[in-house]
């Protein structure tokens, strides 16, 4: 009996690991497919779906996404911020993972898009000081606004349907 229970847990863990790997792949593919559009991509949407389904385990694909992006594009100043920004977006959403409010998740995604540039300016703060960090952030505000609006619209339109579908698959 114990062996059967252990085997079931092992199969569940393997399935969950595979699902998290697929989520990571969807984040990468979604960003790459939409790469021609500045700051318009489904990464935050997919991360929100992952948080809602897996809770804390969503930190794995968030961090894996950052590492794979660094492997694809090479290491640069942006790389440092990716290593904490994407996991931070997932971590901040975890307390609200049970919320079914479409508007809440759309606003959350919009805020994440708007704050992305601010969070990305932190390494500049340590390297060049606060003036350079502010200049770096202000120079990218236009892209942050695009990121905010596109995240809001994408999540508002697709999140409820995608969540219901993925929840059925996850079970």
XYZ file of C-alpha atoms in Angstrom:
171
model
C 0.000 0.000 0.000
C 2.817 2.429 0.920
C 4.587 1.679 -2.346
C 1.431 2.480 -4.293
C 0.950 5.806 -2.468
C 4.601 6.678 -2.993
C 4.300 5.821 -6.674
C 1.206 8.050 -7.014
C 3.010 10.966 -5.339
C 6.015 10.446 -7.589
C 3.819 10.425 -10.719
C 2.028 13.569 -9.521
C 5.350 15.310 -8.897
C 6.662 14.324 -12.322
C 3.451 15.506 -13.996
C 3.587 18.814 -12.117
C 7.230 19.319 -13.063
C 6.346 18.659 -16.702
C 3.443 21.138 -16.499
C 5.723 23.812 -15.014
C 8.251 23.164 -17.790
C 5.518 23.585 -20.415
C 4.458 26.847 -18.749
C 8.049 28.067 -18.944
C 8.177 27.102 -22.613
C 4.900 28.976 -23.245
C 6.350 32.085 -21.596
C 9.433 31.930 -23.827
C 7.466 31.122 -26.984
C 4.849 33.795 -26.272
C 7.482 36.451 -25.796
C 9.437 35.391 -28.878
C 6.381 35.214 -31.144
C 5.338 38.720 -30.159
C 8.886 40.082 -30.102
C 8.221 42.419 -33.035
C 5.812 44.417 -30.859
C 7.528 46.447 -28.112
C 6.536 45.246 -24.624
C 3.465 43.392 -25.841
C 3.667 39.748 -24.822
C 1.773 37.161 -22.742
C 4.449 36.539 -20.097
C 2.623 38.268 -17.219
C -0.654 36.598 -18.250
C 0.954 33.144 -18.238
C 2.657 33.867 -14.927
C -0.668 34.918 -13.374
C -2.273 31.692 -14.600
C 0.618 29.748 -13.130
C 0.285 31.521 -9.770
C -3.435 30.754 -9.684
C -2.831 27.056 -10.382
C 0.437 26.347 -8.561
C 0.901 29.073 -5.945
C 4.507 29.268 -4.753
C 5.666 26.773 -7.357
C 5.074 29.502 -9.960
C 8.430 30.893 -8.848
C 10.133 28.039 -10.725
C 8.892 29.040 -14.193
C 9.388 32.734 -13.359
C 13.043 32.168 -12.564
C 13.513 29.609 -15.374
C 12.069 32.121 -17.855
C 14.623 34.724 -16.743
C 17.525 32.275 -17.020
C 16.467 31.066 -20.475
C 16.040 34.654 -21.704
C 19.601 35.347 -20.528
C 20.781 32.229 -22.376
C 19.040 33.411 -25.554
C 20.064 37.086 -25.471
C 23.266 37.000 -23.432
C 24.055 38.661 -20.149
C 23.545 42.389 -19.802
C 22.336 44.910 -17.272
C 18.728 43.909 -18.024
C 19.585 40.317 -17.046
C 20.045 41.213 -13.403
C 16.605 42.765 -13.227
C 14.964 39.788 -14.970
C 16.312 37.510 -12.239
C 14.295 39.316 -9.571
C 11.493 41.114 -11.444
C 9.675 38.074 -12.861
C 9.857 36.088 -9.604
C 8.749 39.213 -7.712
C 5.695 39.539 -9.989
C 4.772 35.938 -9.167
C 5.534 36.311 -5.462
C 3.397 39.440 -5.098
C 0.431 37.668 -6.735
C 0.496 34.574 -4.510
C -1.600 36.048 -1.640
C -4.367 36.773 -4.169
C -4.201 33.481 -6.088
C -7.772 32.519 -5.202
C -9.283 35.732 -6.565
C -11.656 35.154 -9.477
C -11.949 38.849 -10.263
C -11.173 39.481 -13.908
C -10.721 43.182 -13.182
C -8.349 42.512 -10.279
C -6.018 40.394 -12.419
C -6.151 42.851 -15.318
C -5.280 45.753 -13.001
C -2.536 43.672 -11.357
C -1.045 42.861 -14.776
C -1.259 46.515 -15.802
C 0.509 47.639 -12.638
C 3.210 45.024 -13.236
C 3.739 46.379 -16.742
C 3.909 49.941 -15.478
C 6.348 49.113 -12.676
C 8.550 46.847 -14.794
C 10.811 49.705 -15.897
C 11.081 51.049 -12.362
C 12.101 47.620 -11.079
C 14.542 47.274 -13.975
C 16.270 50.517 -13.017
C 17.436 49.131 -9.646
C 20.744 47.729 -10.980
C 21.473 51.147 -12.541
C 20.921 52.693 -9.107
C 23.707 50.556 -7.629
C 26.055 51.002 -10.563
C 25.610 54.680 -11.433
C 23.554 56.287 -8.685
C 20.022 57.582 -8.315
C 20.195 60.207 -11.084
C 21.143 57.636 -13.675
C 18.518 55.232 -12.357
C 15.805 57.885 -12.623
C 16.987 58.830 -16.129
C 16.968 55.136 -17.127
C 13.449 54.720 -15.765
C 12.059 57.929 -17.290
C 13.569 57.077 -20.697
C 11.560 53.850 -20.720
C 8.225 55.128 -19.381
C 6.667 55.070 -22.852
C 7.443 51.370 -23.128
C 6.114 50.812 -19.611
C 2.812 52.436 -20.565
C 2.567 50.134 -23.596
C 3.414 47.202 -21.319
C 0.737 48.326 -18.822
C -2.056 48.731 -21.372
C -1.238 45.554 -23.288
C -1.030 43.505 -20.074
C -4.366 44.908 -18.882
C -6.157 44.198 -22.166
C -4.623 40.752 -22.678
C -5.406 39.597 -19.143
C -8.883 41.120 -19.082
C -9.866 39.431 -22.331
C -8.207 36.015 -21.982
C -7.474 35.170 -18.341
C -10.899 33.842 -17.242
C -11.246 31.444 -20.193
C -7.614 30.319 -20.053
C -7.780 29.791 -16.300
C -10.922 27.610 -16.522
C -9.362 25.587 -19.347
C -6.027 25.104 -17.588
C -7.746 24.248 -14.314
C -9.566 21.366 -16.066
C -6.307 20.146 -17.594
C -4.446 20.516 -14.281
C -6.947 18.280 -12.484
